[in-house]
PDB file of N, CA, C and O in Angstrom:
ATOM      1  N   UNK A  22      -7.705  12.443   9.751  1.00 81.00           N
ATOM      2  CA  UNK A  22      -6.875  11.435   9.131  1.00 81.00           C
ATOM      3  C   UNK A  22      -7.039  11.534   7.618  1.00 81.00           C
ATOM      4  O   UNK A  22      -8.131  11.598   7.053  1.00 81.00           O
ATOM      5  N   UNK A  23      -6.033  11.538   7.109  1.00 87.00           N
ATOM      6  CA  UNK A  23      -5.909  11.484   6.144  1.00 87.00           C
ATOM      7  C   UNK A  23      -5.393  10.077   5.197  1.00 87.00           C
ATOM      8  O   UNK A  23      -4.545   9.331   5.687  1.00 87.00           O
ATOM      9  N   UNK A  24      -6.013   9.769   3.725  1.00 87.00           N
ATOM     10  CA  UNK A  24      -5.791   8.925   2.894  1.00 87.00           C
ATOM     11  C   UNK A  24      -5.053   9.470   1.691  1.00 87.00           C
ATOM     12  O   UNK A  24      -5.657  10.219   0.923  1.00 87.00           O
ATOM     13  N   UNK A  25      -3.273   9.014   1.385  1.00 89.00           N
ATOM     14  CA  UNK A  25      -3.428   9.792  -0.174  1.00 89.00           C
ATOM     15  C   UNK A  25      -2.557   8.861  -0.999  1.00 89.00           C
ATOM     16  O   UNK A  25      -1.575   8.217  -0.629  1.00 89.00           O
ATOM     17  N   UNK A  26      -3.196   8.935  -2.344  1.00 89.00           N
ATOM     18  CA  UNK A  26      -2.602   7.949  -3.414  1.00 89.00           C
ATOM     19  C   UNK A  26      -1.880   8.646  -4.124  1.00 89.00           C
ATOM     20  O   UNK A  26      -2.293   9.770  -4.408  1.00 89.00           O
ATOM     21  N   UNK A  27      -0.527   8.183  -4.654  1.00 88.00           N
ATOM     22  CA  UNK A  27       0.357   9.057  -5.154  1.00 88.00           C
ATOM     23  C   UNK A  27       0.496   7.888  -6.697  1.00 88.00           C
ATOM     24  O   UNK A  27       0.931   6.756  -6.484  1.00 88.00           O
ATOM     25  N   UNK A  28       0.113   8.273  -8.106  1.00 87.00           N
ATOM     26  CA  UNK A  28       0.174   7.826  -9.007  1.00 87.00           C
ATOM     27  C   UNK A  28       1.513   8.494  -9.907  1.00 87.00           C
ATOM     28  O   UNK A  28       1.669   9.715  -9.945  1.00 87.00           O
ATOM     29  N   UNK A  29       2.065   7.935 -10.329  1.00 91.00           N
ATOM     30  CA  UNK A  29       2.675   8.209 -11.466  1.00 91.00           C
ATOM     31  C   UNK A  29       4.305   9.115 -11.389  1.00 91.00           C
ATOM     32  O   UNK A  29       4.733  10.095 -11.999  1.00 91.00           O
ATOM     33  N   UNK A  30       4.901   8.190 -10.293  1.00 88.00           N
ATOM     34  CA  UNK A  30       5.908   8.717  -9.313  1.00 88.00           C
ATOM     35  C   UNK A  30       6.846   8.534 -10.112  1.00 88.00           C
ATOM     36  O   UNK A  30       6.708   7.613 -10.917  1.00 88.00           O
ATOM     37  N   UNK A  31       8.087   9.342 -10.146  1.00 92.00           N
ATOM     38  CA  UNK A  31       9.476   8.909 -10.633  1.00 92.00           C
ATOM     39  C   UNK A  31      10.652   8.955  -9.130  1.00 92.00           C
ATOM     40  O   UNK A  31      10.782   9.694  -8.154  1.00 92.00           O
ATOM     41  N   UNK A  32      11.269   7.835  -9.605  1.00 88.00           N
ATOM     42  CA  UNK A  32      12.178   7.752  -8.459  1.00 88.00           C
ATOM     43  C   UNK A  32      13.668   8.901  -7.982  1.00 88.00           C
ATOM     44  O   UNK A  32      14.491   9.261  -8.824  1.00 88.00           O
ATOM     45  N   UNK A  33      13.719   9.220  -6.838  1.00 91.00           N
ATOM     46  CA  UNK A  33      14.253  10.381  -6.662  1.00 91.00           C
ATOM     47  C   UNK A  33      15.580  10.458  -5.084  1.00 91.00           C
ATOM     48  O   UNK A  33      15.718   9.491  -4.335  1.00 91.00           O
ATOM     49  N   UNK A  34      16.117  11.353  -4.964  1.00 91.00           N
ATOM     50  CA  UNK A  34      16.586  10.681  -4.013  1.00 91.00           C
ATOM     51  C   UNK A  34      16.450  11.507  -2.357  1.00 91.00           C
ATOM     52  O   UNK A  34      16.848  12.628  -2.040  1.00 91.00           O
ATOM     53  N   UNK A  35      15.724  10.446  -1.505  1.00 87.00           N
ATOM     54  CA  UNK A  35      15.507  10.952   0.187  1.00 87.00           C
ATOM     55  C   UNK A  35      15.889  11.847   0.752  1.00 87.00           C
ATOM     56  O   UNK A  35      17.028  12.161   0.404  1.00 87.00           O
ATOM     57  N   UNK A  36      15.462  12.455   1.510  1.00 91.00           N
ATOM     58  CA  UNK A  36      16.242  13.472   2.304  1.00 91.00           C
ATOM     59  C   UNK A  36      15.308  13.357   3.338  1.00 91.00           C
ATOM     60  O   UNK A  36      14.289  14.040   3.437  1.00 91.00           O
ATOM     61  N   UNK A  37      15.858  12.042   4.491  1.00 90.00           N
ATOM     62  CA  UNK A  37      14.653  12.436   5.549  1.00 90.00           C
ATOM     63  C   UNK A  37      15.408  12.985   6.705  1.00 90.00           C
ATOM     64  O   UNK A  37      16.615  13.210   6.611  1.00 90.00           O
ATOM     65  N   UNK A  38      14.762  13.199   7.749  1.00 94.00           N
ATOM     66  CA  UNK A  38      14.844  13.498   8.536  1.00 94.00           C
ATOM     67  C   UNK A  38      16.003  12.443   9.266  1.00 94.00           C
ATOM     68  O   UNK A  38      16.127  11.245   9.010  1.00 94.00           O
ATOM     69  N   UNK A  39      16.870  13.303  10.319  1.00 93.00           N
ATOM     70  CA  UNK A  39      17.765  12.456  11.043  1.00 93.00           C
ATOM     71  C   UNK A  39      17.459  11.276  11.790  1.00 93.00           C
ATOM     72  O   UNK A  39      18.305  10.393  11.931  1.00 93.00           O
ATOM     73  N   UNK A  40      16.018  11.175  12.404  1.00 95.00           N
ATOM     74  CA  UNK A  40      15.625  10.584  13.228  1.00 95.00           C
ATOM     75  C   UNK A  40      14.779   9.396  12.426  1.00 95.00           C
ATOM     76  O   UNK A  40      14.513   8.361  13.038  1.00 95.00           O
ATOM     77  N   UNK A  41      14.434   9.536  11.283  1.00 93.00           N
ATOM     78  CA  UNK A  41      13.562   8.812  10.327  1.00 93.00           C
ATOM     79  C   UNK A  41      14.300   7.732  10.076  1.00 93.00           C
ATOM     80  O   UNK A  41      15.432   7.851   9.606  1.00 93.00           O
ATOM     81  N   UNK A  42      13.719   6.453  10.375  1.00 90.00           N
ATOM     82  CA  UNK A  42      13.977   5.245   9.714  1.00 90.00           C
ATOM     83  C   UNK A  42      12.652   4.437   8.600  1.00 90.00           C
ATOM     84  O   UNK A  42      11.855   3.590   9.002  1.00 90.00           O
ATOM     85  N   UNK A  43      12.718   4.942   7.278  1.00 85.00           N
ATOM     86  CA  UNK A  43      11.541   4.686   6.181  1.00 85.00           C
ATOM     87  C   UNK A  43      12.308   3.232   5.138  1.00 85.00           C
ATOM     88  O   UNK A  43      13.466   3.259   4.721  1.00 85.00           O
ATOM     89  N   UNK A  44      11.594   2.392   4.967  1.00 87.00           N
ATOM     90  CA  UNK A  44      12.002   1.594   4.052  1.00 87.00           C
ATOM     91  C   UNK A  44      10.727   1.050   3.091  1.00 87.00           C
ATOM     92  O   UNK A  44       9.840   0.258   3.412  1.00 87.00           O
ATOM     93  N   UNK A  45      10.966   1.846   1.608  1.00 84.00           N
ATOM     94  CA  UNK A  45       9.616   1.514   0.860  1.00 84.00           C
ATOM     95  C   UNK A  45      10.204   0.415  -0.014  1.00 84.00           C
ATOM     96  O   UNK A  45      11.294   0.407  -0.587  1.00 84.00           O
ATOM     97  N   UNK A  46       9.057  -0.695   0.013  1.00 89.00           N
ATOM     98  CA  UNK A  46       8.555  -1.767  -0.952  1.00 89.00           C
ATOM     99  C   UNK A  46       7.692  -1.870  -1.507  1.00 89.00           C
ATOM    100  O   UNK A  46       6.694  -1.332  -1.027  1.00 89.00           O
ATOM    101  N   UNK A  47       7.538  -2.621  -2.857  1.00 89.00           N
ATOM    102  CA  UNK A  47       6.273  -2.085  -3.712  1.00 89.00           C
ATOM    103  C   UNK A  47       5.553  -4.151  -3.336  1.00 89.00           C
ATOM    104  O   UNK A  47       6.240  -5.153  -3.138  1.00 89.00           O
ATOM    105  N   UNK A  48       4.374  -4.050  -3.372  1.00 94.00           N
ATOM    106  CA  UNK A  48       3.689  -4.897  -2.821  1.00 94.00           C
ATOM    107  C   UNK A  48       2.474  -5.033  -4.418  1.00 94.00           C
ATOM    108  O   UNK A  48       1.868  -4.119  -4.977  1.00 94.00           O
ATOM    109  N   UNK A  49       2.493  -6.373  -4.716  1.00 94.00           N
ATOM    110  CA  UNK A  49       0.879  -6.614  -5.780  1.00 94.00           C
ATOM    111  C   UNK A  49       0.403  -6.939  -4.796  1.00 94.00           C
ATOM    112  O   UNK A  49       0.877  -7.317  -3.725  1.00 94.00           O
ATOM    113  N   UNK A  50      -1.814  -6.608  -5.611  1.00 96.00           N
ATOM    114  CA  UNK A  50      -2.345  -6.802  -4.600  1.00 96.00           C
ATOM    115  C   UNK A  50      -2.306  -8.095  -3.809  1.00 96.00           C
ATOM    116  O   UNK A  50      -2.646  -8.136  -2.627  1.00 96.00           O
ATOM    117  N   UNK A  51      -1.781  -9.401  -4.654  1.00 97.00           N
ATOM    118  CA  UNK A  51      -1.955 -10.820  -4.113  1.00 97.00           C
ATOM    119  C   UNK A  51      -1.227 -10.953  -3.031  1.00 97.00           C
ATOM    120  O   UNK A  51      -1.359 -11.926  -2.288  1.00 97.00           O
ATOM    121  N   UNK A  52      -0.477 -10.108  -2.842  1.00 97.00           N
ATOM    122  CA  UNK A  52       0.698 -10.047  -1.555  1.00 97.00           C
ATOM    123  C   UNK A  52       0.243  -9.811  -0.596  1.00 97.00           C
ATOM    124  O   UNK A  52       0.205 -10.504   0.421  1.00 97.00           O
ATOM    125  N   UNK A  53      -0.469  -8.048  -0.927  1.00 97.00           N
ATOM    126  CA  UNK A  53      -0.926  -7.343   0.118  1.00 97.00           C
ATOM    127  C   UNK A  53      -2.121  -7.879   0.714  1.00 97.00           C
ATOM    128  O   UNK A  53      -2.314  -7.631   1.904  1.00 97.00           O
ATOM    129  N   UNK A  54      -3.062  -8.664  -0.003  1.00 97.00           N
ATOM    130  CA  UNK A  54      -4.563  -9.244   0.003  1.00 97.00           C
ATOM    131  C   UNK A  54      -3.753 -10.672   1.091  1.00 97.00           C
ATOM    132  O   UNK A  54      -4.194 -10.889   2.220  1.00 97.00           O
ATOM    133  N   UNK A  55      -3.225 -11.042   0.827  1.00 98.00           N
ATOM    134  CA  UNK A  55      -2.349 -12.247   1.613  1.00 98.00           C
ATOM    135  C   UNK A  55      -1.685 -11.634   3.171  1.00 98.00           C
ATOM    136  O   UNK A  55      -2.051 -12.155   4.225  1.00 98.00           O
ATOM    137  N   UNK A  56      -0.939 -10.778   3.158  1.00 98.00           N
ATOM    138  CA  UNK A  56      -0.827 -10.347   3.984  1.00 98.00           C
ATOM    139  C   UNK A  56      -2.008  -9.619   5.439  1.00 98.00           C
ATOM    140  O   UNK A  56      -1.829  -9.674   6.656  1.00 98.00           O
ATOM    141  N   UNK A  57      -2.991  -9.085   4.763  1.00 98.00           N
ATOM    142  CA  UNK A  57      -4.038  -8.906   5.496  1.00 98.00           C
ATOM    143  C   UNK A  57      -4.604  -9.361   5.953  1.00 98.00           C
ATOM    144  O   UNK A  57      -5.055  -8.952   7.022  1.00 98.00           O
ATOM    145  N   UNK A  58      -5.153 -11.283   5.042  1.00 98.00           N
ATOM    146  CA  UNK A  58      -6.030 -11.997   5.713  1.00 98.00           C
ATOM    147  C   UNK A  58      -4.558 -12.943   6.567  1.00 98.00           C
ATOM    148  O   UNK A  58      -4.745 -13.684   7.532  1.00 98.00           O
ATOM    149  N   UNK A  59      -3.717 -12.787   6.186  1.00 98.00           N
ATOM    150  CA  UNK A  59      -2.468 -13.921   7.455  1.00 98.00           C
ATOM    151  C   UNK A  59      -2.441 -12.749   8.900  1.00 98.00           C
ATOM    152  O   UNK A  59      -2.068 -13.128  10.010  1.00 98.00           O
ATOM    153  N   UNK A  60      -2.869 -11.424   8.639  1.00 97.00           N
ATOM    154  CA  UNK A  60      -2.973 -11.039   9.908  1.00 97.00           C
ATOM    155  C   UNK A  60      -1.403  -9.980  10.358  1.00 97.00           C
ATOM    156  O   UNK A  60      -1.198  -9.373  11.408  1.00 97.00           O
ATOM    157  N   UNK A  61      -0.426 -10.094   9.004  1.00 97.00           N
ATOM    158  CA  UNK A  61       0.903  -9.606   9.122  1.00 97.00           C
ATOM    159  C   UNK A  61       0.393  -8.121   8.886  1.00 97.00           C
ATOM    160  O   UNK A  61       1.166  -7.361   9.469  1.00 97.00           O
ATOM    161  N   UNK A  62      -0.492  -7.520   8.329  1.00 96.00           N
ATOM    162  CA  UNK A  62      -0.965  -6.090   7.750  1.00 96.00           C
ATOM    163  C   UNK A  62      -1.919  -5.901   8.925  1.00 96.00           C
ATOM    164  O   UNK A  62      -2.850  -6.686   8.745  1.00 96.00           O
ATOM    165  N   UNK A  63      -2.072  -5.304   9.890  1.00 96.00           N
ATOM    166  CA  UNK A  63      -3.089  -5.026  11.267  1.00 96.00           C
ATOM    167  C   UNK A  63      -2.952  -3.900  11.012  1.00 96.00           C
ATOM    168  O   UNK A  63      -2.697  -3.656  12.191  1.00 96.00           O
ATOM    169  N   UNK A  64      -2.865  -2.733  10.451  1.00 95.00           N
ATOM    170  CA  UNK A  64      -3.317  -1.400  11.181  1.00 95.00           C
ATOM    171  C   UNK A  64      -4.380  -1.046  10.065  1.00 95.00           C
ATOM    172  O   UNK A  64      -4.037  -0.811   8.906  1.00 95.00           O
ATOM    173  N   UNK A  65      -5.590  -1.027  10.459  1.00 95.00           N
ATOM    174  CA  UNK A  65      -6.520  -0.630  10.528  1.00 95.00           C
ATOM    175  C   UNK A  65      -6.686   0.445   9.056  1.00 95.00           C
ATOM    176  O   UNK A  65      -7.325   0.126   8.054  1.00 95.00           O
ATOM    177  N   UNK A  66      -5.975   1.694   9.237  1.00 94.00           N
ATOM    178  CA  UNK A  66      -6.272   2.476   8.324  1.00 94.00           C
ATOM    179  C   UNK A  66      -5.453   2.373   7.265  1.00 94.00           C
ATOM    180  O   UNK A  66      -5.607   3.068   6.260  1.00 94.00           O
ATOM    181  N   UNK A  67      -4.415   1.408   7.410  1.00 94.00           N
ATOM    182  CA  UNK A  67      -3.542   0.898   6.233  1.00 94.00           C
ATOM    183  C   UNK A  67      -4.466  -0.016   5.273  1.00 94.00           C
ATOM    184  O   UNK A  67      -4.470   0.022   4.043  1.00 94.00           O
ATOM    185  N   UNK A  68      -5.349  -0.955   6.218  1.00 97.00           N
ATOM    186  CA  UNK A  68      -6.405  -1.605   5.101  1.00 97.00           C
ATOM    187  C   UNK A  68      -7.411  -0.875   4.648  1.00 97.00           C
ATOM    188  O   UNK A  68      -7.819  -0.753   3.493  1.00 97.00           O
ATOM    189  N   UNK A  69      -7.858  -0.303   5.829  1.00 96.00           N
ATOM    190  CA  UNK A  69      -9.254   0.212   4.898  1.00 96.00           C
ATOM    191  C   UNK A  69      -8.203   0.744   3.499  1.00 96.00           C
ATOM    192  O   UNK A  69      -8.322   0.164   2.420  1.00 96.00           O
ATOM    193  N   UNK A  70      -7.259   1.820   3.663  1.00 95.00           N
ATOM    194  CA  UNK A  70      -7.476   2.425   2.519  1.00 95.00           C
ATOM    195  C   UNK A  70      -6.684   1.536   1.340  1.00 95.00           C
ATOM    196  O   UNK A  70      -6.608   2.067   0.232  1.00 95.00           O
ATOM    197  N   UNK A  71      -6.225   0.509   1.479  1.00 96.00           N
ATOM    198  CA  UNK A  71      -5.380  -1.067   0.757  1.00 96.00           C
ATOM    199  C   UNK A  71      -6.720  -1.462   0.014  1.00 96.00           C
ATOM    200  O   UNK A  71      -6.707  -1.517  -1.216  1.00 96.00           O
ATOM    201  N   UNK A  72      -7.774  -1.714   0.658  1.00 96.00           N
ATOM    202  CA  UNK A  72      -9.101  -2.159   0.191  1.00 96.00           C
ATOM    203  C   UNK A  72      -9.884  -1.591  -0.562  1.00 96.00           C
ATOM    204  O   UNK A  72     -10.278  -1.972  -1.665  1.00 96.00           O
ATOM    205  N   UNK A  73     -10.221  -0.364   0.181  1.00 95.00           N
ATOM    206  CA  UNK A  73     -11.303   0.580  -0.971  1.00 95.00           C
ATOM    207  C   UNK A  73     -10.393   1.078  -1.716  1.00 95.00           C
ATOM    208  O   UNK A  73     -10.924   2.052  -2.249  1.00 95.00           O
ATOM    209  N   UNK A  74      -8.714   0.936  -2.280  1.00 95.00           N
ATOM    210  CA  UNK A  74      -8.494   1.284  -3.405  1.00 95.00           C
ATOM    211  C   UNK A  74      -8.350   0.144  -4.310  1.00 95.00           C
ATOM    212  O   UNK A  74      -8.029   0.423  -5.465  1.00 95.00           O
ATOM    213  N   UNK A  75      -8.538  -1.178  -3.987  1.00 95.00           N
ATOM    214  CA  UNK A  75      -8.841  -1.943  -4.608  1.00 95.00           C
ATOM    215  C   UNK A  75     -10.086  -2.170  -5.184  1.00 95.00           C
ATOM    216  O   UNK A  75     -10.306  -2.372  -6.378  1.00 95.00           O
ATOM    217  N   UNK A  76     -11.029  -2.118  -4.110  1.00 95.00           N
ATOM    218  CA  UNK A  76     -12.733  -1.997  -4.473  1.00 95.00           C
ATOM    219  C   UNK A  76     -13.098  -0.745  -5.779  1.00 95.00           C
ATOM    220  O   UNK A  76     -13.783  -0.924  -6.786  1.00 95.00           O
ATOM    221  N   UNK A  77     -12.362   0.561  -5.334  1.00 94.00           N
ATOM    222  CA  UNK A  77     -13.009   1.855  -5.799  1.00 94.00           C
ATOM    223  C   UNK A  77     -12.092   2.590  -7.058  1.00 94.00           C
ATOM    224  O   UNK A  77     -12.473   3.089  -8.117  1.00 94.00           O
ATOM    225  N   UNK A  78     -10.777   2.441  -6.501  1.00 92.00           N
ATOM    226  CA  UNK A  78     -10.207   2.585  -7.728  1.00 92.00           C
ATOM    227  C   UNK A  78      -9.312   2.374  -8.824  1.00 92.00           C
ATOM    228  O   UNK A  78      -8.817   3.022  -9.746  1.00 92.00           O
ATOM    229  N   UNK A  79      -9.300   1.064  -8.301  1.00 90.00           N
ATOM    230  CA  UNK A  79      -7.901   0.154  -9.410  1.00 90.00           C
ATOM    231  C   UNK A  79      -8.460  -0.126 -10.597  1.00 90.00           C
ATOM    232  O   UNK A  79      -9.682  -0.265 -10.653  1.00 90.00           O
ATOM    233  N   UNK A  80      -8.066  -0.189 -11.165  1.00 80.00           N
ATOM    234  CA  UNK A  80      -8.510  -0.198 -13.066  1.00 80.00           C
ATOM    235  C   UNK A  80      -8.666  -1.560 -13.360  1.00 80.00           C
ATOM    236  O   UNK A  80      -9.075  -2.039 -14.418  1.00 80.00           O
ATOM    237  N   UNK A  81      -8.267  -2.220 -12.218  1.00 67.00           N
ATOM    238  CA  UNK A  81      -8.706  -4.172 -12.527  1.00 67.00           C
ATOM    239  C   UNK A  81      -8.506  -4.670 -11.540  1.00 67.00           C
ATOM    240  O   UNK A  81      -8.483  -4.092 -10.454  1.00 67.00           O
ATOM    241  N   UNK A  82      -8.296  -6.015 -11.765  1.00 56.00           N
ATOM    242  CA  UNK A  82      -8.067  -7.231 -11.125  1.00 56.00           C
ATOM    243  C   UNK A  82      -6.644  -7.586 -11.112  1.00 56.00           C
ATOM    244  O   UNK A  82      -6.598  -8.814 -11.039  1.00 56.00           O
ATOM    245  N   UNK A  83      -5.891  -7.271 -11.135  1.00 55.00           N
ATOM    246  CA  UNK A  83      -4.596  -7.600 -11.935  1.00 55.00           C
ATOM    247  C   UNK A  83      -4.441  -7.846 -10.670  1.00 55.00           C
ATOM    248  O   UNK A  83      -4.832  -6.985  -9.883  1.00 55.00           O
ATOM    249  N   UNK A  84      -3.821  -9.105 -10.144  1.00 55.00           N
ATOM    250  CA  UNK A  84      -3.064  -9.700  -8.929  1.00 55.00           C
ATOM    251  C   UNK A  84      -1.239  -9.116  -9.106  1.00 55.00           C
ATOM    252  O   UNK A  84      -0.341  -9.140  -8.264  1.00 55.00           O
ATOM    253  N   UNK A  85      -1.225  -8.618 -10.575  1.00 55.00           N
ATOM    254  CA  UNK A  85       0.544  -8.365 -10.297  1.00 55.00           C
ATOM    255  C   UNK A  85       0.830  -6.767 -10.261  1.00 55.00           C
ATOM    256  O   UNK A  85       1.893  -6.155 -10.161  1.00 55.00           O
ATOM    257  N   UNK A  86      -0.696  -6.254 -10.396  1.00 59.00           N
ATOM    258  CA  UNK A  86      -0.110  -4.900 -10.022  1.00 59.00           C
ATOM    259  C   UNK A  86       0.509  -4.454  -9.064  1.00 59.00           C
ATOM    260  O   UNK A  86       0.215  -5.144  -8.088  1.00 59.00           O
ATOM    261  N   UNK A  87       1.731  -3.098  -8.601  1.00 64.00           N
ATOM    262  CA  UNK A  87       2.899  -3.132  -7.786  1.00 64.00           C
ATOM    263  C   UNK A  87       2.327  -2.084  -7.057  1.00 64.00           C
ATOM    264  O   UNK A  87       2.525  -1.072  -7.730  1.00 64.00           O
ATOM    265  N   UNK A  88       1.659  -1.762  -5.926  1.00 66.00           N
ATOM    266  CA  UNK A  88       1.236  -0.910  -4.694  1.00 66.00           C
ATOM    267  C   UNK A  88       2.133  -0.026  -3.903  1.00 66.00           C
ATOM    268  O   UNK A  88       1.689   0.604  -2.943  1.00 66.00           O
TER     269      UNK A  88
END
């Protein structure tokens, strides 16, 4: 299993697959931290790695940063 953080993205346009249904939203942590303890965020390896990049490598505290 793999974990990967993608920094410093410019927006571009999809080409998925026929069968792919993807819909990205950008989430601060107060959302995502909210969402986890209400129990709406359950999979497991979505938090751990939601968490230890909060713990290990976010540059602050900033509740409005966009995930």
């Amino acid at each position: 299993m793999f974990i990967l953080l993608a920094e410093d993205l410019t927006a571009g346009v999809a080409e998925p697959e026929d069968d792919e249904k993807i819909v990205s939203r950008a989430y601060n942590r107060k959302q995502l931290e909210e969402m986890i303890r209400r129990g709406k965020l359950r999979d497991a390896k979505s938090i751990a790695g939601i968490l230890y990049y909060f713990r290990f490598l976010s540059s602050g505290n900033d509740s409005t940063e966009a995930v």
